[in-house]
Short mmCIF file of C-alpha atoms and ligand atoms in Angstrom, two decimals:
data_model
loop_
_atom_site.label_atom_id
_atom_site.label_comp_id
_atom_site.label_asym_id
_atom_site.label_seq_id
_atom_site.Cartn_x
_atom_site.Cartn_y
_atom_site.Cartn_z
CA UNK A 1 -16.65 -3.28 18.23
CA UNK A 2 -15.93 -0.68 20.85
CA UNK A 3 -17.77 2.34 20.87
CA UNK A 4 -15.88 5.66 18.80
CA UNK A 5 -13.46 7.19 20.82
CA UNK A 6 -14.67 11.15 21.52
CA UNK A 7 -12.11 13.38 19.19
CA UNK A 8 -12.60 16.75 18.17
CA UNK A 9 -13.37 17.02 14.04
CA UNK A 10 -11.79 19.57 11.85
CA UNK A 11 -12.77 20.81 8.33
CA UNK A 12 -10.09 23.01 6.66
CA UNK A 13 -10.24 24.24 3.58
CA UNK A 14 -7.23 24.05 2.19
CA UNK A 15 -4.00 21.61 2.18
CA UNK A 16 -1.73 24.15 3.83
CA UNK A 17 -4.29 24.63 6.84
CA UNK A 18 -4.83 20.56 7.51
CA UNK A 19 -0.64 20.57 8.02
CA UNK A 20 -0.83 23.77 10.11
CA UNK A 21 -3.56 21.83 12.41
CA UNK A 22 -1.49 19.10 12.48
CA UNK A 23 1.77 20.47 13.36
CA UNK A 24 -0.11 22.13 16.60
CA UNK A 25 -2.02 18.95 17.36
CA UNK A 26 0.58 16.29 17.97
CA UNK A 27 -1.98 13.72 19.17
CA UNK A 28 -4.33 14.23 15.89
CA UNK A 29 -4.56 12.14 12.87
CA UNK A 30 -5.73 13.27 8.99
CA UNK A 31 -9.09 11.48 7.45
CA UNK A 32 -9.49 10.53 4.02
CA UNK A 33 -12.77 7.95 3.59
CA UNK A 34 -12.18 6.81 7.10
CA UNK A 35 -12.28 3.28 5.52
CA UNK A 36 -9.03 2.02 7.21
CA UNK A 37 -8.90 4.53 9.88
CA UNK A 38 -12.52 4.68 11.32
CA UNK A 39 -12.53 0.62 11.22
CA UNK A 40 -9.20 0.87 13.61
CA UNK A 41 -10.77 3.44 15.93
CA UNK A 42 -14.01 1.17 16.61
CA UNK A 43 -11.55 -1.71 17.65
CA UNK A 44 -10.06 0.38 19.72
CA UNK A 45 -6.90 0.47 17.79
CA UNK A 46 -5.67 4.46 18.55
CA UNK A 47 -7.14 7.49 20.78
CA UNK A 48 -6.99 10.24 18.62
CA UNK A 49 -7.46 13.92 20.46
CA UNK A 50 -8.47 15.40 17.09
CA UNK A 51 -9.26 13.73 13.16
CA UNK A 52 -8.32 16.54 10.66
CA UNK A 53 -11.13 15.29 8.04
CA UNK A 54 -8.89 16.02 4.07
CA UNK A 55 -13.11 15.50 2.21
CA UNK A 56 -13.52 19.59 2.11
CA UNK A 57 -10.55 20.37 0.68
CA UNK A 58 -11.41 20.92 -3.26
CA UNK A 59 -8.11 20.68 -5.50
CA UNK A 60 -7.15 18.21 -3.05
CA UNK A 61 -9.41 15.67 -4.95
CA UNK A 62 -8.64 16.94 -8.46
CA UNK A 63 -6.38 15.06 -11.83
CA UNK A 64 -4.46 17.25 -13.67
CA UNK A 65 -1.67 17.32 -16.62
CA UNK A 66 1.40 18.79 -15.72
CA UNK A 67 4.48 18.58 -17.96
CA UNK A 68 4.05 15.48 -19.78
CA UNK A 69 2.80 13.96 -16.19
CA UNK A 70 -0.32 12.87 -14.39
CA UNK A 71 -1.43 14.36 -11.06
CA UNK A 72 -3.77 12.14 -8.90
CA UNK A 73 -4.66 14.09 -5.99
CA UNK A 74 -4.41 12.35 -2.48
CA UNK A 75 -8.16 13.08 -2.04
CA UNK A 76 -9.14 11.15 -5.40
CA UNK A 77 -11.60 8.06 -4.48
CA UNK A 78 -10.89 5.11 -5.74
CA UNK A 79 -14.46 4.95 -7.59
CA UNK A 80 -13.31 8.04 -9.76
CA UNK A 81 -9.81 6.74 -10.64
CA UNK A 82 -11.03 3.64 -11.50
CA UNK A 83 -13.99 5.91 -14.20
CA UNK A 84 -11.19 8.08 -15.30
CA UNK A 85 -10.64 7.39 -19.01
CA UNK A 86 -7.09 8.68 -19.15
CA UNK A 87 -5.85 6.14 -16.35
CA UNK A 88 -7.71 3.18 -18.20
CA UNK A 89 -5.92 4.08 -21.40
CA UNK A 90 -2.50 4.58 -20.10
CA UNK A 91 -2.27 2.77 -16.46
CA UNK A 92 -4.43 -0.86 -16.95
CA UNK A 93 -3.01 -2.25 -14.49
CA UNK A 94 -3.38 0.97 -11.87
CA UNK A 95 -7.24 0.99 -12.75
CA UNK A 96 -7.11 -3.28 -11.70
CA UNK A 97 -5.08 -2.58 -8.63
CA UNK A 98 -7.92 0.07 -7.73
CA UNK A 99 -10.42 -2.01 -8.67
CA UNK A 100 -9.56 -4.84 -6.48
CA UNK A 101 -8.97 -2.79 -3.58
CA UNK A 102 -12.16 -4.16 -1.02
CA UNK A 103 -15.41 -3.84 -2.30
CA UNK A 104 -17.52 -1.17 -4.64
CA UNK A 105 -19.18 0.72 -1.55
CA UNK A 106 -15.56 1.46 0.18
CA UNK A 107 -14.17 2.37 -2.81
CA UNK A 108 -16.64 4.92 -3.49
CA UNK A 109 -15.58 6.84 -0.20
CA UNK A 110 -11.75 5.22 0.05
CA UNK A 111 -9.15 8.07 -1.41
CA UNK A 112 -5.92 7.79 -2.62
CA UNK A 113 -3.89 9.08 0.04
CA UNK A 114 -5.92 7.11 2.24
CA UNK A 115 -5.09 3.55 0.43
CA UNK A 116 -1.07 4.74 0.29
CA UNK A 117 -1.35 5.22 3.87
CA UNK A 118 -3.48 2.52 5.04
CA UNK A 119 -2.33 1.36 8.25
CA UNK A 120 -0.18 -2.65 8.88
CA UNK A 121 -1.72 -5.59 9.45
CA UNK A 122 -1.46 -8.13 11.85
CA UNK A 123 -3.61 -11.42 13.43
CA UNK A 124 -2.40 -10.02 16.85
CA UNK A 125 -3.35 -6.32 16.28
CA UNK A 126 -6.39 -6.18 14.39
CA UNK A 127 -7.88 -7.67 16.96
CA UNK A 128 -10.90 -6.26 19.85
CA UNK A 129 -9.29 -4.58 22.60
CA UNK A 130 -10.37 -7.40 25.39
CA UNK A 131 -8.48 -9.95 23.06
CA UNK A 132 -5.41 -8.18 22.49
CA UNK A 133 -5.14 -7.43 26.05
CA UNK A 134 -5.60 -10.75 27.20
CA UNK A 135 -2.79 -11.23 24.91
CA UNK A 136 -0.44 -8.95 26.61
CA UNK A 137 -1.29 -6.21 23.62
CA UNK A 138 1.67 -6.17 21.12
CA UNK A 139 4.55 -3.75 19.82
CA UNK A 140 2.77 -1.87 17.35
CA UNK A 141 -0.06 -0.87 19.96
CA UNK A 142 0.05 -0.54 24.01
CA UNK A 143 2.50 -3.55 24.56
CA UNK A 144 6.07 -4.26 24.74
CA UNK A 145 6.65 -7.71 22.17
CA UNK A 146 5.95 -8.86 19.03
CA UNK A 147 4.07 -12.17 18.82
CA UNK A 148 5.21 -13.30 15.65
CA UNK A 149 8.68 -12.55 16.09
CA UNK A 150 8.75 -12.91 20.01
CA UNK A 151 12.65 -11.85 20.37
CA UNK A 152 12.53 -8.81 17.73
CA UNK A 153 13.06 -5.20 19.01
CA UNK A 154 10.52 -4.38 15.91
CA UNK A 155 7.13 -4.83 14.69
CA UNK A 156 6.40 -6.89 11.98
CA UNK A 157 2.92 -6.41 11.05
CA UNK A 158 2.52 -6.41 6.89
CA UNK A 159 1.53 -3.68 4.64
CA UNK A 160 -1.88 -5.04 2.28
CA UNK A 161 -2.23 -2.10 -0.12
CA UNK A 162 -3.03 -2.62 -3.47
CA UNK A 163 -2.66 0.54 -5.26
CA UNK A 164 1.10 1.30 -4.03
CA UNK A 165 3.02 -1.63 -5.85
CA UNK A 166 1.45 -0.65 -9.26
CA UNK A 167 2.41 2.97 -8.76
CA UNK A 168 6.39 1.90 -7.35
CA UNK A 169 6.46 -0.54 -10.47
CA UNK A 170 5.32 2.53 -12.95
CA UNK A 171 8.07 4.55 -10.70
CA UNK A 172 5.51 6.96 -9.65
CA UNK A 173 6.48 9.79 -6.87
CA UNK A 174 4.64 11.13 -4.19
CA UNK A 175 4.16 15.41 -3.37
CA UNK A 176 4.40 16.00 0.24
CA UNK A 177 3.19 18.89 1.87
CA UNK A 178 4.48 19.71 5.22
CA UNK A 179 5.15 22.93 6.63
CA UNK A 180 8.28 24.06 4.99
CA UNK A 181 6.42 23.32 1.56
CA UNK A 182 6.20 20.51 -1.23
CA UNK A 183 9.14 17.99 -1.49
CA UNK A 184 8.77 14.91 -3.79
CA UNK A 185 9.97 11.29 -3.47
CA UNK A 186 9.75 8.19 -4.93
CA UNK A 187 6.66 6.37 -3.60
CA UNK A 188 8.90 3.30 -2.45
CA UNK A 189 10.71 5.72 -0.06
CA UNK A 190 7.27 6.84 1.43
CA UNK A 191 7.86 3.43 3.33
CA UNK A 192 9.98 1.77 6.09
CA UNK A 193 10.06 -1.67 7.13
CA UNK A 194 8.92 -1.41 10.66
CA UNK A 195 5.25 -1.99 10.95
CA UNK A 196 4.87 0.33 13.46
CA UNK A 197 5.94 3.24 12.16
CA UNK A 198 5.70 2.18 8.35
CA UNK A 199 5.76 5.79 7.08
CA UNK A 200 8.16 8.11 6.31
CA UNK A 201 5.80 10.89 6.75
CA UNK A 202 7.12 13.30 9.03
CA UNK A 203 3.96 13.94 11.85
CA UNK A 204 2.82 17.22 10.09
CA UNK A 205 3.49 16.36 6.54
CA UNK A 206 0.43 15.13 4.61
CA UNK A 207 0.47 13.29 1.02
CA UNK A 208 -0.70 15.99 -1.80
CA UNK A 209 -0.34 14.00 -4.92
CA UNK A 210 0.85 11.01 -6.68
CA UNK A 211 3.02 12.16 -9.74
CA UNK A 212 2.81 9.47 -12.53
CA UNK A 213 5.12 9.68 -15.19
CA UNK A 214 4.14 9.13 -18.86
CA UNK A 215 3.58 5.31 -19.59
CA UNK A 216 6.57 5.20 -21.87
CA UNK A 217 5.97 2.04 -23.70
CA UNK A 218 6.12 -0.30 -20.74
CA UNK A 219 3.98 -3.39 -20.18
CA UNK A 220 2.58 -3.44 -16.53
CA UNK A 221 0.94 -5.99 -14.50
CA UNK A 222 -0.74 -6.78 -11.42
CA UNK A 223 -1.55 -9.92 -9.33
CA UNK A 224 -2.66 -10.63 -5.85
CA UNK A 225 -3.93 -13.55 -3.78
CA UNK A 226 -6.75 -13.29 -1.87
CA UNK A 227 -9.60 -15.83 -0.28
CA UNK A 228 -12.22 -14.11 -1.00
CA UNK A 229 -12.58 -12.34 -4.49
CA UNK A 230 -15.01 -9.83 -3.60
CA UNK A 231 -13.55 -8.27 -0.52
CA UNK A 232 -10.48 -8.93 0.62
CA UNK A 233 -6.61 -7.69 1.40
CA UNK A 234 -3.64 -8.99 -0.47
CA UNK A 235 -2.22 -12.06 0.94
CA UNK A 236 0.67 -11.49 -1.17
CA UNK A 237 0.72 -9.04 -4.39
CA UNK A 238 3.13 -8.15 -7.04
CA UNK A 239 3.10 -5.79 -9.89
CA UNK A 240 5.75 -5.52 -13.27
CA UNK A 241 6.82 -3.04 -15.64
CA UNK A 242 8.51 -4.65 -18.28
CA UNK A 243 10.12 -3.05 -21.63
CA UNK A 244 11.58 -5.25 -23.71
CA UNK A 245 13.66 -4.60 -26.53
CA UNK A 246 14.17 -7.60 -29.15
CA UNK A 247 15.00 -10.71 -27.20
CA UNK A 248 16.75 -8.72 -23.94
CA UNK A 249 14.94 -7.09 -21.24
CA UNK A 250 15.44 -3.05 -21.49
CA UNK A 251 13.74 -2.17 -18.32
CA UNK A 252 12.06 -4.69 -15.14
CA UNK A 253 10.59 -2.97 -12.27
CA UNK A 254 8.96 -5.78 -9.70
CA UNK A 255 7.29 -4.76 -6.45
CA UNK A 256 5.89 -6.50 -4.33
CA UNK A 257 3.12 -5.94 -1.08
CA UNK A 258 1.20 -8.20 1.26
CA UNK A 259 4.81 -9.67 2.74
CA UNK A 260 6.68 -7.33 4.63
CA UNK A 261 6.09 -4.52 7.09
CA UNK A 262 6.50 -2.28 3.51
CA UNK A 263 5.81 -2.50 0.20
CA UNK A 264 9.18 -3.12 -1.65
CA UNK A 265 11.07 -2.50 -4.91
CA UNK A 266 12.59 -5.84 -5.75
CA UNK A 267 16.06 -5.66 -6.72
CA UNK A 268 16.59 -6.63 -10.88
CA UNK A 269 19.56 -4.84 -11.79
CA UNK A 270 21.28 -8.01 -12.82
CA UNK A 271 18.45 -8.69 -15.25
CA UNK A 272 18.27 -6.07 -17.44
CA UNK A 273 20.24 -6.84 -20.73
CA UNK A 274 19.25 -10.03 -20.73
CA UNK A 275 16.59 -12.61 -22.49
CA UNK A 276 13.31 -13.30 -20.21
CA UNK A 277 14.28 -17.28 -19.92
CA UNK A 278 14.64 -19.95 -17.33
CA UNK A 279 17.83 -18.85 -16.00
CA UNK A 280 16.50 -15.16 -15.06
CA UNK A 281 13.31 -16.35 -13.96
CA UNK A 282 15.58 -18.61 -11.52
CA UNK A 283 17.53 -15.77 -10.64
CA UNK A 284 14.36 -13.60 -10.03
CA UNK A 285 13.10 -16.50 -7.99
CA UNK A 286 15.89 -16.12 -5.39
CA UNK A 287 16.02 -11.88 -5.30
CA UNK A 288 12.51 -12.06 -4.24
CA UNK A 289 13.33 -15.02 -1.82
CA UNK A 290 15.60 -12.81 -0.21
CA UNK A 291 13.07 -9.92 -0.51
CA UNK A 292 10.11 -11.19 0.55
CA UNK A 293 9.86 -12.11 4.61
CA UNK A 294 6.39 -13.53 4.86
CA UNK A 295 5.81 -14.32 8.24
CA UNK A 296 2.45 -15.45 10.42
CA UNK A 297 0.75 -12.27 10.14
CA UNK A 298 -2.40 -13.72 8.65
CA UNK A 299 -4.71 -16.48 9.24
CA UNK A 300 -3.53 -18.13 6.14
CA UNK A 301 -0.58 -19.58 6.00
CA UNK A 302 2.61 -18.37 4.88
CA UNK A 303 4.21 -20.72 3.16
CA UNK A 304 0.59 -20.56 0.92
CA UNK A 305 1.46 -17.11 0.42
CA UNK A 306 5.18 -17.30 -0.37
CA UNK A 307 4.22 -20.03 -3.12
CA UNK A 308 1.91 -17.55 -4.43
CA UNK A 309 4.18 -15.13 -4.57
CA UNK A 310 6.59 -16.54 -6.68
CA UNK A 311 3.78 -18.10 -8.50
CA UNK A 312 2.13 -14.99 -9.68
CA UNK A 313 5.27 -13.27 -10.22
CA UNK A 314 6.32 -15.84 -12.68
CA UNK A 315 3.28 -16.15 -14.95
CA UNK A 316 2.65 -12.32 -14.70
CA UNK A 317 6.66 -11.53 -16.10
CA UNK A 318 6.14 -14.84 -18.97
CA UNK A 319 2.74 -12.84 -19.90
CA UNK A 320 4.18 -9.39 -20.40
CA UNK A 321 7.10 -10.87 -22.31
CA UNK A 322 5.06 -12.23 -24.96
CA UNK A 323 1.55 -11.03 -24.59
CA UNK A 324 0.78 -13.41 -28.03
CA UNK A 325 1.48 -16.96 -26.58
CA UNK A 326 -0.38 -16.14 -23.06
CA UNK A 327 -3.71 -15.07 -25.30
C1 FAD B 1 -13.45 -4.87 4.72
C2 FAD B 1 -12.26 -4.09 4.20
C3 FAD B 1 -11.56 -4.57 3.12
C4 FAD B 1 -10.46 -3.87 2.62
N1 FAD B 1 -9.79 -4.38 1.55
C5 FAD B 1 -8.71 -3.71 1.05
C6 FAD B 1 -8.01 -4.23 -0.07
O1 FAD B 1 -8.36 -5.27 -0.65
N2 FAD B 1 -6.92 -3.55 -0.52
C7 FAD B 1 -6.50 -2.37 0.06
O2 FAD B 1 -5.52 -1.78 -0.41
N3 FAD B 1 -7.14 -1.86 1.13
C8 FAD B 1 -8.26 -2.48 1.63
N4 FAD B 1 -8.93 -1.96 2.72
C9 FAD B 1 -8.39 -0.79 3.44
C10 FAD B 1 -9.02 0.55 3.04
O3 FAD B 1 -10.38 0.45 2.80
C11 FAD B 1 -8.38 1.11 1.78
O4 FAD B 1 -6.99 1.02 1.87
C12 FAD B 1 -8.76 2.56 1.51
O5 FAD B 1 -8.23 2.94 0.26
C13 FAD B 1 -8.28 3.54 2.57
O6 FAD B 1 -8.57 4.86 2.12
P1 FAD B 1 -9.35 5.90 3.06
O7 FAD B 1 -9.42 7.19 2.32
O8 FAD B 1 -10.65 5.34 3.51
O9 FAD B 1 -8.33 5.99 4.27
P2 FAD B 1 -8.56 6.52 5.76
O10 FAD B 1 -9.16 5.43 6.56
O11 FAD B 1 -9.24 7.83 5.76
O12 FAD B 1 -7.04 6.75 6.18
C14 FAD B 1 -6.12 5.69 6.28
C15 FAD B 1 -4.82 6.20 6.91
O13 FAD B 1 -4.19 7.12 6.03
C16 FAD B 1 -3.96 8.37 6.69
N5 FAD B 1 -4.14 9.39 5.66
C17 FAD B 1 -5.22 9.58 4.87
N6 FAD B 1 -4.98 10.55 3.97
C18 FAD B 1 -3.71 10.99 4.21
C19 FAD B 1 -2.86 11.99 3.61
N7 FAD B 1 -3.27 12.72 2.57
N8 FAD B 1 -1.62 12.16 4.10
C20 FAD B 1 -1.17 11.40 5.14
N9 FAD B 1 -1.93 10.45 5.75
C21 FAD B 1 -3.16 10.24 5.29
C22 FAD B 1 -4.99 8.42 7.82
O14 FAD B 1 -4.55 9.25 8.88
C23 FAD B 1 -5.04 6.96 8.21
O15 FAD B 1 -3.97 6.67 9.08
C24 FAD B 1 -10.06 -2.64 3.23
C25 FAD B 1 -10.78 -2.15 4.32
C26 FAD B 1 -11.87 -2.86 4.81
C27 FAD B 1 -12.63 -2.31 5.97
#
């Protein structure tokens, strides 16, 4: 580990003052737990001048009702979402996402915003500063290629968040605050699929809120793979929402993290309207064939963690289609 960079640290006490700082401290960067973030800066992954530290900033960590809707605030930890009766009644399969996100200690400090915004991953970038120089350095940090894809103009590191498929799946949106005020989007679009510039945050905007709409009768789901059960990222991930009316599926929402630069929607369109059988399982099969791009961005393997993919994605849909016969 290298020794912390010097930065200045900022407390503000509200939401509108941290994206003031910001917008007048282009080298800066907002801290939430410092879980992702301070890990990064001791490998000597980013020089920030200042860290604008979100922890004093009261309503900032609060859950409210609003219009038939949930409010998680960015600066929720992961420990209280995962206590919060509400969420375990309505959102299961939010409170397992949480709950497998790394281990009890960083989840007491870890927030929201902070998991949402979590930084890519990559063998060749979260790496000691000695051995990604010897390497040349890479795309997403000080160098000029990409190692796994040596001819692309982009990075492809992978986004390993747990908590954003669930809340794309349940078609959650996120509040932004920036300077010109609150705007809200769909969490999918908070993402891009370049891994170096993954967000769609504008520099001085800063994630408020998660919006979660009511539950609605869905049945949602969440799998990942992982080596380790106690602490570790998602190799691959998906999570469902599936409402099914009689023998047709009414609504399918699959996303999927751990594979790509972003965590995606997958395409199902073409499903809905029809029974939950072999033939749209096949077709699902090949949507997230073309959806997925897992490439060597982890030690273990990817075709290990395409075959899970598909694997988990499979059993997870055949369980929420008829709870009874998976019991
Ligand atoms: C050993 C280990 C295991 C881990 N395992 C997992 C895992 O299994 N699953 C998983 O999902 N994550 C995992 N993580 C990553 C991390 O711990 C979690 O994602 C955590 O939720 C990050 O939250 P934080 O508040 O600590 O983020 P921070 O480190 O404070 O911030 C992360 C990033 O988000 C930005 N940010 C924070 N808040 C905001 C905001 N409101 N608006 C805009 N940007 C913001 C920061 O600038 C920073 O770039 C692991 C980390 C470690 C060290």
């Amino acid at each position: 580990m290298n020794l912390m960079p010097e930065f200045r640290c900022h407390r503000p006490a509200s939401l509108d003052e941290a994206v003031k700082l910001k917008s007048g401290l282009p080298a800066s960067r907002f801290l939430g737990g410092g879980t992702d973030l301070l890990v990064n800066l001791r490998r000597g992954l980013g020089e920030p001048s200042d860290l604008i530290d979100l922890g004093g900033i009261a309503d900032y960590a609060s859950i409210r009702r609003a219009d038939g809707a949930l409010w998680l605030g960015a600066g929720v930890t992961l420990a209280e979402l995962a206590r919060r009766a509400e969420l375990a009644a309505d959102y299961p399969a939010l409170v397992k996402a949480v709950l497998a996100v790394a281990g009890p200690t960083h989840r007491a400090s870890a927030t929201l915003g902070g998991n949402l915004c979590q930084d890519t991953r990559c063998i060749f970038y979260n790496q000691r500063d000695w051995w990604r120089e010897g390497n040349g350095f890479c795309l997403k940090y000080k160098g000029d290629r990409c190692h796994v894809v040596v001819k692309s103009d982009r990075c492809y590191a992978t986004y390993h968040g747990d908590v954003a498929p669930v809340l794309i799946a349940l078609g959650a949106e996120a509040a932004i605050l920036g300077p010109g005020g609150m705007r809200r989007v769909a969490i999918e679009t908070l993402y891009r699929e370049d891994g170096a510039s993954y967000l769609t945050l504008a520099a001085d905007e800063a994630l408020a809120a998660v919006v979660l709409p009511p539950a609605a009768g869905r049945r949602v789901g969440y799998e990942k793979a992982r080596v380790r059960d106690t602490v570790d990222f998602p190799l691959a991930g998906v999570a469902v929402a599936l409402r099914r009316e009689g023998e047709a599926i009414a609504e399918l929402r699959v996303a999927i993290t751990g594979t790509n630069s972003a965590p995606l929607l997958v395409p199902t369109a073409d499903l809905v309207g029809k029974p939950w059988d072999e033939a749209s399982a096949k077709a699902l099969d090949d949507v997230l064939r073309k959806t997925a791009n897992v490439l060597r961005t982890t030690v273990t393997g990817a075709k290990y963690r395409r075959r899970a993919l598909h694997r988990m994605t499979r059993s997870l849909i055949d369980g929420l289609w008829n709870p009874a016969a998976q019991a």
